[in-house]
Tab-separated table of C-alpha atoms and ligand atoms in Angstrom:
chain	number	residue	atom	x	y	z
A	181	UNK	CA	-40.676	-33.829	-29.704
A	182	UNK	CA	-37.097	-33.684	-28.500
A	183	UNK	CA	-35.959	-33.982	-24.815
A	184	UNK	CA	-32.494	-33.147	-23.914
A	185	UNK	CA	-30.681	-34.959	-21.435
A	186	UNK	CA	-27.924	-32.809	-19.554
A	187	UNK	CA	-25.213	-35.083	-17.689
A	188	UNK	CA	-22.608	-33.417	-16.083
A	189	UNK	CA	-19.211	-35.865	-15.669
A	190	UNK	CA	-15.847	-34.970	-13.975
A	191	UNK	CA	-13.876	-37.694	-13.773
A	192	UNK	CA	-16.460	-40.048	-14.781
A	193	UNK	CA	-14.261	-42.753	-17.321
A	194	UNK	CA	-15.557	-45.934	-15.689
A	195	UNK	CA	-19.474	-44.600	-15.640
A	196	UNK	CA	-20.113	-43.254	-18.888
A	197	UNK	CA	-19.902	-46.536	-20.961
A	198	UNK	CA	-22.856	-48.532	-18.222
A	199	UNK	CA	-24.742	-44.782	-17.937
A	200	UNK	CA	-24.837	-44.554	-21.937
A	201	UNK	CA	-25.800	-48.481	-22.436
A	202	UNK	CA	-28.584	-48.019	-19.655
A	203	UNK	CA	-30.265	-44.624	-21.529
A	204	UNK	CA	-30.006	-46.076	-24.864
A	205	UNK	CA	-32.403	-48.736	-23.442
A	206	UNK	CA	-35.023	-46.008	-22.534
A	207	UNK	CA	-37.706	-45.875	-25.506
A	208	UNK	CA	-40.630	-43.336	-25.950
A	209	UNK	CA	-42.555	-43.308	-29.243
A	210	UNK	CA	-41.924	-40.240	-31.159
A	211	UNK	CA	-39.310	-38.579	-28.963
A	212	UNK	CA	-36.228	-37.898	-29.848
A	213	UNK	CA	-33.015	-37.224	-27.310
A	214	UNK	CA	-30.565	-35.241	-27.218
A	215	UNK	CA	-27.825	-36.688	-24.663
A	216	UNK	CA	-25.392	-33.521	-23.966
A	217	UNK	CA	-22.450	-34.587	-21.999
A	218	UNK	CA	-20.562	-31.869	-19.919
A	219	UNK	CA	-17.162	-32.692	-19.473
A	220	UNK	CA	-15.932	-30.532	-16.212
A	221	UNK	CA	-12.256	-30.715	-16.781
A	222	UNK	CA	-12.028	-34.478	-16.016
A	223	UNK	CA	-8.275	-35.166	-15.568
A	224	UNK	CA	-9.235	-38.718	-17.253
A	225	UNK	CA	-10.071	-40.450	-20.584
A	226	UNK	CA	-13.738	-39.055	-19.604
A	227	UNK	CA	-12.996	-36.559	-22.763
A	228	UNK	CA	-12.202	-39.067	-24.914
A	229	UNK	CA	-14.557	-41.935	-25.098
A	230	UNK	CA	-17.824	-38.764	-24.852
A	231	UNK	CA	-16.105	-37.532	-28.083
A	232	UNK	CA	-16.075	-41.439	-29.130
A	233	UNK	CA	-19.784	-41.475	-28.780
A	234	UNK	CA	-20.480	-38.276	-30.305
A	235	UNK	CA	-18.369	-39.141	-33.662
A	236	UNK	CA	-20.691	-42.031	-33.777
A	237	UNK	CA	-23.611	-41.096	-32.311
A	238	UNK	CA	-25.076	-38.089	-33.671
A	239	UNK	CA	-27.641	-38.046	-30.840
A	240	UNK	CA	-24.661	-37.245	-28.286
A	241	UNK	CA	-23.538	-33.566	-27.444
A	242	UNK	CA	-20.766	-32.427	-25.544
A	243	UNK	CA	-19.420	-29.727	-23.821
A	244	UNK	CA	-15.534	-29.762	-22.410
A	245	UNK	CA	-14.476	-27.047	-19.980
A	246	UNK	CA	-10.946	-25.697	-20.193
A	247	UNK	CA	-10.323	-26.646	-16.310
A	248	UNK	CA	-13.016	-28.180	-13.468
A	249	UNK	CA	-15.594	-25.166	-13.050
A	250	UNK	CA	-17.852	-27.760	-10.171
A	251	UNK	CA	-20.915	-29.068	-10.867
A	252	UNK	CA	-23.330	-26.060	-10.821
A	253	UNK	CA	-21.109	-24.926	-13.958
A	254	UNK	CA	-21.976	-28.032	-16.328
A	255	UNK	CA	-25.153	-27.891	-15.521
A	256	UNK	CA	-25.703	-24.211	-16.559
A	257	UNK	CA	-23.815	-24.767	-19.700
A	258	UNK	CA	-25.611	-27.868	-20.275
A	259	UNK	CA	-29.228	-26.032	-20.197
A	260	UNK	CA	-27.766	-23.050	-22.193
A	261	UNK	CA	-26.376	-25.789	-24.783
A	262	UNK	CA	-29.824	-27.473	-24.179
A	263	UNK	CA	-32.176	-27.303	-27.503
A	264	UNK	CA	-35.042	-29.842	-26.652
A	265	UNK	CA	-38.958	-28.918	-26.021
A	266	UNK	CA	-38.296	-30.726	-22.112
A	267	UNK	CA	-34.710	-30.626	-20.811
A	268	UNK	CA	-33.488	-33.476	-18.053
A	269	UNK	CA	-30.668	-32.881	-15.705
A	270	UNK	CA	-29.062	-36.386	-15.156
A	271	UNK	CA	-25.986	-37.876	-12.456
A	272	UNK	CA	-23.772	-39.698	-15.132
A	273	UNK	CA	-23.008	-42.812	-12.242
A	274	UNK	CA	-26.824	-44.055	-12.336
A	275	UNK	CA	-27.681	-42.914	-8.703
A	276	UNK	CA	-30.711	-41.231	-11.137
A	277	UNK	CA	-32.861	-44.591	-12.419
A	278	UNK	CA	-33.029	-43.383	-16.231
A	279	UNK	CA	-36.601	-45.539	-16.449
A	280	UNK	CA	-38.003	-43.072	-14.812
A	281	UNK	CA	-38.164	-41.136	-17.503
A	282	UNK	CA	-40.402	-42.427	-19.205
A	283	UNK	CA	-43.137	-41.871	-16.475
A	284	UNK	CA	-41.484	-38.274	-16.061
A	285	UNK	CA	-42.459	-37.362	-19.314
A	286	UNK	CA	-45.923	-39.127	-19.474
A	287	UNK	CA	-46.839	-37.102	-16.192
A	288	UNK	CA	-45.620	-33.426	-18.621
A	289	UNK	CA	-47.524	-34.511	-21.385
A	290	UNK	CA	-50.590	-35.855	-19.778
A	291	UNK	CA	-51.355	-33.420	-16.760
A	292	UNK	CA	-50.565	-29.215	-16.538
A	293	UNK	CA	-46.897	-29.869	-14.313
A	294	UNK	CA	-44.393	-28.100	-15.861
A	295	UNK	CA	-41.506	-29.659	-13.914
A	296	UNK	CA	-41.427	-33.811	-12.730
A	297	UNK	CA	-38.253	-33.696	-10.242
A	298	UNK	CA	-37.388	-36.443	-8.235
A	299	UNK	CA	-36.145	-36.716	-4.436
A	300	UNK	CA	-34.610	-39.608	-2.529
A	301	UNK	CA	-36.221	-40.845	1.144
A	302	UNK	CA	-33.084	-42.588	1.828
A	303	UNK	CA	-29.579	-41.901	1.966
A	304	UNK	CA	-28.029	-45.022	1.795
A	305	UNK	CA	-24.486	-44.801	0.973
A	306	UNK	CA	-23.735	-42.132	2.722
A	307	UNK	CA	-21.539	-41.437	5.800
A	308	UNK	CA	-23.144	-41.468	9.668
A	309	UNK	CA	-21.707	-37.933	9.346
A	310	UNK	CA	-23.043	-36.774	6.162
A	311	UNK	CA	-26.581	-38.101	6.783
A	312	UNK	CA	-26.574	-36.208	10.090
A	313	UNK	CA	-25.431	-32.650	8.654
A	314	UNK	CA	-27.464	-33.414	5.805
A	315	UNK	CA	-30.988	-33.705	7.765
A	316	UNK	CA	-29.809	-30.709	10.113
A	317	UNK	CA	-28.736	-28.616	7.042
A	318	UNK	CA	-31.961	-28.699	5.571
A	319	UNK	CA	-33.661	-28.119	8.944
A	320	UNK	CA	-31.440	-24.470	9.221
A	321	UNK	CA	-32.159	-23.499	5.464
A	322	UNK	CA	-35.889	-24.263	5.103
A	323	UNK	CA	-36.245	-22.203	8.261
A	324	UNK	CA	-34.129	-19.055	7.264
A	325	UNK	CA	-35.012	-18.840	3.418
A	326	UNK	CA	-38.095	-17.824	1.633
A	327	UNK	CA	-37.233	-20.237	-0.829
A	328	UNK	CA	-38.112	-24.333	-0.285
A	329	UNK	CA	-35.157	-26.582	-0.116
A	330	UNK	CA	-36.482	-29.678	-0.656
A	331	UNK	CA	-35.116	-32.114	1.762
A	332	UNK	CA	-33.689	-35.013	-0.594
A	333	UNK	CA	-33.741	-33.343	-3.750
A	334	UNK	CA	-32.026	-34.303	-6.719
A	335	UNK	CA	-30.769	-32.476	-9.489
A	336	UNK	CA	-32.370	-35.465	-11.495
A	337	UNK	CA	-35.918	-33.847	-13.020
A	338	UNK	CA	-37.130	-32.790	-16.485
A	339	UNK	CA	-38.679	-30.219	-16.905
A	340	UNK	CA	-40.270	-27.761	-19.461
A	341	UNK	CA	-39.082	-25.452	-22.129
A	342	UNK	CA	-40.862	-22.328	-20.647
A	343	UNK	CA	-39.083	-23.405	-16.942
A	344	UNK	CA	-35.351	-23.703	-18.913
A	345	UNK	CA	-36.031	-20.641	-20.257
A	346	UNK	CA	-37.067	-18.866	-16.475
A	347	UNK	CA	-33.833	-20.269	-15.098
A	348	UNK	CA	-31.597	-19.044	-17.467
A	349	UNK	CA	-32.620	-15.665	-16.912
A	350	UNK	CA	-31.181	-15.712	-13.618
A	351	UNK	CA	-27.865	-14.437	-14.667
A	352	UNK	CA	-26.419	-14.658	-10.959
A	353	UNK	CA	-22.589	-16.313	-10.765
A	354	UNK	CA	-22.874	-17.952	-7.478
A	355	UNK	CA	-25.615	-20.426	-8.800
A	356	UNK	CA	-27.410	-22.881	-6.165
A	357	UNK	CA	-29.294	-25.216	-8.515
A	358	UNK	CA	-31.609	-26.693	-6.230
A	359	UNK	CA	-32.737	-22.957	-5.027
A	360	UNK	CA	-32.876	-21.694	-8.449
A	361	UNK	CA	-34.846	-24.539	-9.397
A	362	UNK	CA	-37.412	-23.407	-6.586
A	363	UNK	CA	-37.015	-19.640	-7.080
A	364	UNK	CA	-38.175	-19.905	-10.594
A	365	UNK	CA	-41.769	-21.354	-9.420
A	366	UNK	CA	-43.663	-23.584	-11.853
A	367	UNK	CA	-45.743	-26.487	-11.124
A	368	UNK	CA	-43.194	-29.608	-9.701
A	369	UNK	CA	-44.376	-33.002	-9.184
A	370	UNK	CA	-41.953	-35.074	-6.586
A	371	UNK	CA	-41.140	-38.591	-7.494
A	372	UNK	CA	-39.516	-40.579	-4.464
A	373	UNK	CA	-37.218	-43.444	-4.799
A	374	UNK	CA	-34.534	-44.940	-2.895
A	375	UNK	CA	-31.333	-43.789	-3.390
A	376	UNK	CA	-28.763	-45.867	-5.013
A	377	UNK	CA	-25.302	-46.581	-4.643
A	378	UNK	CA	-23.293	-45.400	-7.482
A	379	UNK	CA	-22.539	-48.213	-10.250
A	380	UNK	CA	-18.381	-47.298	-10.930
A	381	UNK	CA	-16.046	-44.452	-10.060
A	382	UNK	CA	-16.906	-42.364	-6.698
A	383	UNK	CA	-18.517	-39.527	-4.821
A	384	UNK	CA	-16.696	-36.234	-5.869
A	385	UNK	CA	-17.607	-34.512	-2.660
A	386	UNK	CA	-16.208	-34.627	0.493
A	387	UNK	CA	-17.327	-33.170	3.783
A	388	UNK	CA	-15.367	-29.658	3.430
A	389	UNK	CA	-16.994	-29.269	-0.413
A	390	UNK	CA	-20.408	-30.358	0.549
A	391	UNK	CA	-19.790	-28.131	3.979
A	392	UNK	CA	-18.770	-24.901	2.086
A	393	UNK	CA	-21.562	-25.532	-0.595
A	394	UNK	CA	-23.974	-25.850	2.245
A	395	UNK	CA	-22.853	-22.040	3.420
A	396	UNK	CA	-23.095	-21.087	-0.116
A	397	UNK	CA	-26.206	-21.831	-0.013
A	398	UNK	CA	-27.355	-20.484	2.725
A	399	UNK	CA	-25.868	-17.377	1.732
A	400	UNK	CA	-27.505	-17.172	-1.989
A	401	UNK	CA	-30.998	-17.361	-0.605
A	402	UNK	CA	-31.076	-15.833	2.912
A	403	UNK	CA	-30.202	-12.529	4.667
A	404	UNK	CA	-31.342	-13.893	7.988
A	405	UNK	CA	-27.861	-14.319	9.218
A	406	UNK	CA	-26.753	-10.715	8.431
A	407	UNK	CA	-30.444	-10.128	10.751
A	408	UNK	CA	-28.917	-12.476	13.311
A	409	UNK	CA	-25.711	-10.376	14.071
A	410	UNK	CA	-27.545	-7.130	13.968
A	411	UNK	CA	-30.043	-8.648	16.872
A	412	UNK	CA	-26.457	-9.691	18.596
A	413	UNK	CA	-25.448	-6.415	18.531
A	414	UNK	CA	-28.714	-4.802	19.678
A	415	UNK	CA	-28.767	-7.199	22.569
A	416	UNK	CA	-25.339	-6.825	23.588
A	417	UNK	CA	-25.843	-2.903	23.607
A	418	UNK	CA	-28.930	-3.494	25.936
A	419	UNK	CA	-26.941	-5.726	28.465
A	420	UNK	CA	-24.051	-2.938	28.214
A	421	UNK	CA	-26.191	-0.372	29.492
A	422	UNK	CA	-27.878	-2.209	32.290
A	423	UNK	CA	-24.562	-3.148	33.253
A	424	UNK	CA	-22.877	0.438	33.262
A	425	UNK	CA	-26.338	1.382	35.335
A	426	UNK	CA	-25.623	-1.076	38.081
A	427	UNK	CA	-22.464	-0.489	38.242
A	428	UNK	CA	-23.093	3.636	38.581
A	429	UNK	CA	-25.544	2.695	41.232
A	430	UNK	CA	-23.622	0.252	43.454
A	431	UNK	CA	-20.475	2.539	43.285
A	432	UNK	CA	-23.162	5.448	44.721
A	433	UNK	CA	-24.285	3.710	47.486
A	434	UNK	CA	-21.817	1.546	48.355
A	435	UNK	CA	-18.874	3.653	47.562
A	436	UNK	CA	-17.847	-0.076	45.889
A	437	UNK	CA	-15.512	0.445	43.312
A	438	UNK	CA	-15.544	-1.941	40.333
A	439	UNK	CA	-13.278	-4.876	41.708
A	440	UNK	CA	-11.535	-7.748	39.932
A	441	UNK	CA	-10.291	-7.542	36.482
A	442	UNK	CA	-10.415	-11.296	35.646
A	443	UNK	CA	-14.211	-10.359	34.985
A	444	UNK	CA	-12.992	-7.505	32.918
A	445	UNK	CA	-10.771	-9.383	30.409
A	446	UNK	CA	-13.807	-12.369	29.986
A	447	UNK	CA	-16.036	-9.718	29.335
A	448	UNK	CA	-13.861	-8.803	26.292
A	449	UNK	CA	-12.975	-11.566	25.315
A	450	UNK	CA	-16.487	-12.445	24.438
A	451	UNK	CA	-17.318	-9.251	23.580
A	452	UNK	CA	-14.818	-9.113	20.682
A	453	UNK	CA	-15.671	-12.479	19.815
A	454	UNK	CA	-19.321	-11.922	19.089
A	455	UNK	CA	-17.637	-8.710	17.031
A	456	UNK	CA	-15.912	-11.040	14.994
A	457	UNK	CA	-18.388	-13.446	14.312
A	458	UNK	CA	-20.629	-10.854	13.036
A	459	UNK	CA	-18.036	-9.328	10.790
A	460	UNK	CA	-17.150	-12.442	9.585
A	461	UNK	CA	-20.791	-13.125	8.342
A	462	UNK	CA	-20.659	-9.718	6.814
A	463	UNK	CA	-17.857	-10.383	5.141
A	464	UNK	CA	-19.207	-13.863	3.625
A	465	UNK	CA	-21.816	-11.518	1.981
A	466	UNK	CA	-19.486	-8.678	0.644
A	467	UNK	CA	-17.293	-12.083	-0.580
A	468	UNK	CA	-20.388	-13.115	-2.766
A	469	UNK	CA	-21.159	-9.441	-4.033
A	470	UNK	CA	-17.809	-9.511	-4.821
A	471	UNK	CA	-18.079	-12.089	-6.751
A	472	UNK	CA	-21.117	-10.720	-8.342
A	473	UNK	CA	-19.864	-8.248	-9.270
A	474	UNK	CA	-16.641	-9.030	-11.227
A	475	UNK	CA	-19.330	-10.447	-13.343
A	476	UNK	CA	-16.670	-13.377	-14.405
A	477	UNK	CA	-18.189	-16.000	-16.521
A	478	UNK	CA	-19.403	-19.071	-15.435
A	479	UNK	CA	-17.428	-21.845	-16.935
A	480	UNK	CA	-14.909	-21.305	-20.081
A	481	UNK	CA	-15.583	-24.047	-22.986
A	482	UNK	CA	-12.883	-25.374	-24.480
A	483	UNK	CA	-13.644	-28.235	-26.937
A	484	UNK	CA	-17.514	-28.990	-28.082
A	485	UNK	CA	-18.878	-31.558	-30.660
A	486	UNK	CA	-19.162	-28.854	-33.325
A	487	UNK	CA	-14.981	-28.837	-33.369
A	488	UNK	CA	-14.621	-32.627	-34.116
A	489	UNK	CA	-17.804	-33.490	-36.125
B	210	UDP	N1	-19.707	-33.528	-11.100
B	210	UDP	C1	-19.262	-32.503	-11.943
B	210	UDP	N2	-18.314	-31.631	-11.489
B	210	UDP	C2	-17.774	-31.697	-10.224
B	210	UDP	C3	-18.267	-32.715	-9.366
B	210	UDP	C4	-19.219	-33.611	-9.832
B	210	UDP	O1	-19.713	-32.401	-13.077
B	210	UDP	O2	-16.917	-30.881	-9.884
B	210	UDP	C5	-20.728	-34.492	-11.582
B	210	UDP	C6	-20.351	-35.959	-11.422
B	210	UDP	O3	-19.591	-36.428	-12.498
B	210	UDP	C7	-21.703	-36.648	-11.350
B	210	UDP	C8	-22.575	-35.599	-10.666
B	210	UDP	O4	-21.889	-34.358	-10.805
B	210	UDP	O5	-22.251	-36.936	-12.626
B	210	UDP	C9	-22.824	-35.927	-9.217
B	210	UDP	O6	-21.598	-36.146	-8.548
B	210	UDP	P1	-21.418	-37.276	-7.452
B	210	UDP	O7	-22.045	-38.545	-7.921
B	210	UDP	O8	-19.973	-37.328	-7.113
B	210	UDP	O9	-22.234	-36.658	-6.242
B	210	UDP	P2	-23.174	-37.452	-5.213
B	210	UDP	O10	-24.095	-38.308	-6.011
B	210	UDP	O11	-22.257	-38.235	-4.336
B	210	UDP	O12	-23.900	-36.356	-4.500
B	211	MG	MG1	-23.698	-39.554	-7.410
């Protein structure tokens, strides 16, 4: 039995010495790991000391991209590179407790789950502001998509061969994990902890990143807001043509003609505006088939174990 641990680092120098200590500590009898490091174009020694442990560990992997390819990237290539019977997706800076492995892969062996994933109740650590988008972005998307979000997921979870497999048949190039994860179905059981503070080095996202991946998301697994502009323009249409009716009417019985042109110019202002908004989220779409279909790969590798060892 072999379970492959996939840990995605981009600038990560200062975590990967504690994060590799604290998993070497984690013991099951008769499993093996595999701990595959992607490096996502780190622009520190992050490269060097993962192909430190590799030369002397031959339990450790690795994976170095030729320039940062985010997040979503390294952990494709990291289940691709993945050869294990169960496969783990692990944060490099500890926010994931590695301990809970153990009762991760008890819970696979013992019961019919194909997938333990874990999700954190709290969000300590995080900004007023990021808390408060956070809760209201998974409000929007659990409401518009077919797919779950689960509010607090992690990427942290380990899960199945025959799962792996599912999700690496989704060939799509704008790749929302945490959907993708739920598209694919299987049975997931939900661990909670309390989220952690991370033990060195910090958060790689910022409010614009975390803000556009939000939209990302939103866009890989719901049409509803290409459904919301074509309702706008339906409505609008109908309020057009009760207004050109009153209008007709008044001017026929009171001889009124249409007065005031401040009206006028609001009028299309707002009229444009709600144009534009709707274009825009068409756009957003024809951006991601776009993207689609240049059918560009994922990430581009540029150094792995098998070039050193
Ligand atoms: N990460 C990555 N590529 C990126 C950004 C982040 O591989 O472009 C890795 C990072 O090294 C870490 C994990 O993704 O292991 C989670 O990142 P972080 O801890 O910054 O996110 P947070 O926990 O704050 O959501
Ligand atoms: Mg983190």
């Amino acid at each position: 039995m072999k379970i492959s641990i996939v840990v995605p680092c981009y600038n990560e120098e200062e975590a990967i010495p504690i994060f590799y200590e604290e998993i070497n500590k984690i013991k099951i009898a008769k499993v093996k790991f595999e701990l595959i490091f992607i490096d996502d174009g780190s622009k520190d020694q992050t490269l060097d000391i993962i192909r430190n442990l590799a030369s002397n560990d031959k339990n450790v992997r690795y994976i170095s991209f030729s320039r940062n390819f985010g997040k979503e990237a390294g952990i494709l290539a990291g289940l691709e590179a993945a050869t294990g019977d169960y496969v783990c997706m692990m944060d490099v800076d500890l926010q994931d407790p590695p301990e809970l492995l153990i009762e991760m892969y008890e819970t696979l062996q013992n019961t019919d789950y194909d997938c333990v994933a874990t999700r954190s109740v709290s969000r300590n650590g995080y900004s007023f502001l990021r808390k408060l988008f956070t809760k209201f972005y998974y409000k929007i998307i659990n409401k518009i998509s077919k797919t779950e979000i689960v509010d607090g997921a992690r990427d942290f979870r380990l899960m199945t061969r025959q799962m792996v497999d599912a999700i690496l048949s989704l060939k799509e190039y704008n790749r929302y994990s945490k959907g993708i994860f739920s598209w694919v179905g299987f049975k997931t059981k939900w661990l909670t902890f309390e989220n952690k503070e991370r033990v060195a080095g910090t958060t790689k996202w910022n409010f614009w990143k975390l803000f556009a991946y939000s939209m990302e998301s939103i866009i890989g697994f719901s049409t509803i807001p290409l459904l919301i502009s074509s309702i706008a323009g339906i409505l609008f249409c109908i309020i057009s043509f009760i207004m050109i009716i009153v209008i007709i009417v008044k001017t026929l019985i009171f001889g009124d003609p249409v007065s005031g042109w401040p009206s006028t110019v609001c009028i299309i202002f707002f009229v444009s505006g709600v144009q534009l908004f709707c274009l825009g989220i068409m756009g957003q779409y024809l951006a991601k088939t776009y993207l689609e279909v240049k059918n560009r790969p994922i990430y581009i590798i540029k150094e792995t174990e098998k070039d050193v060892k």
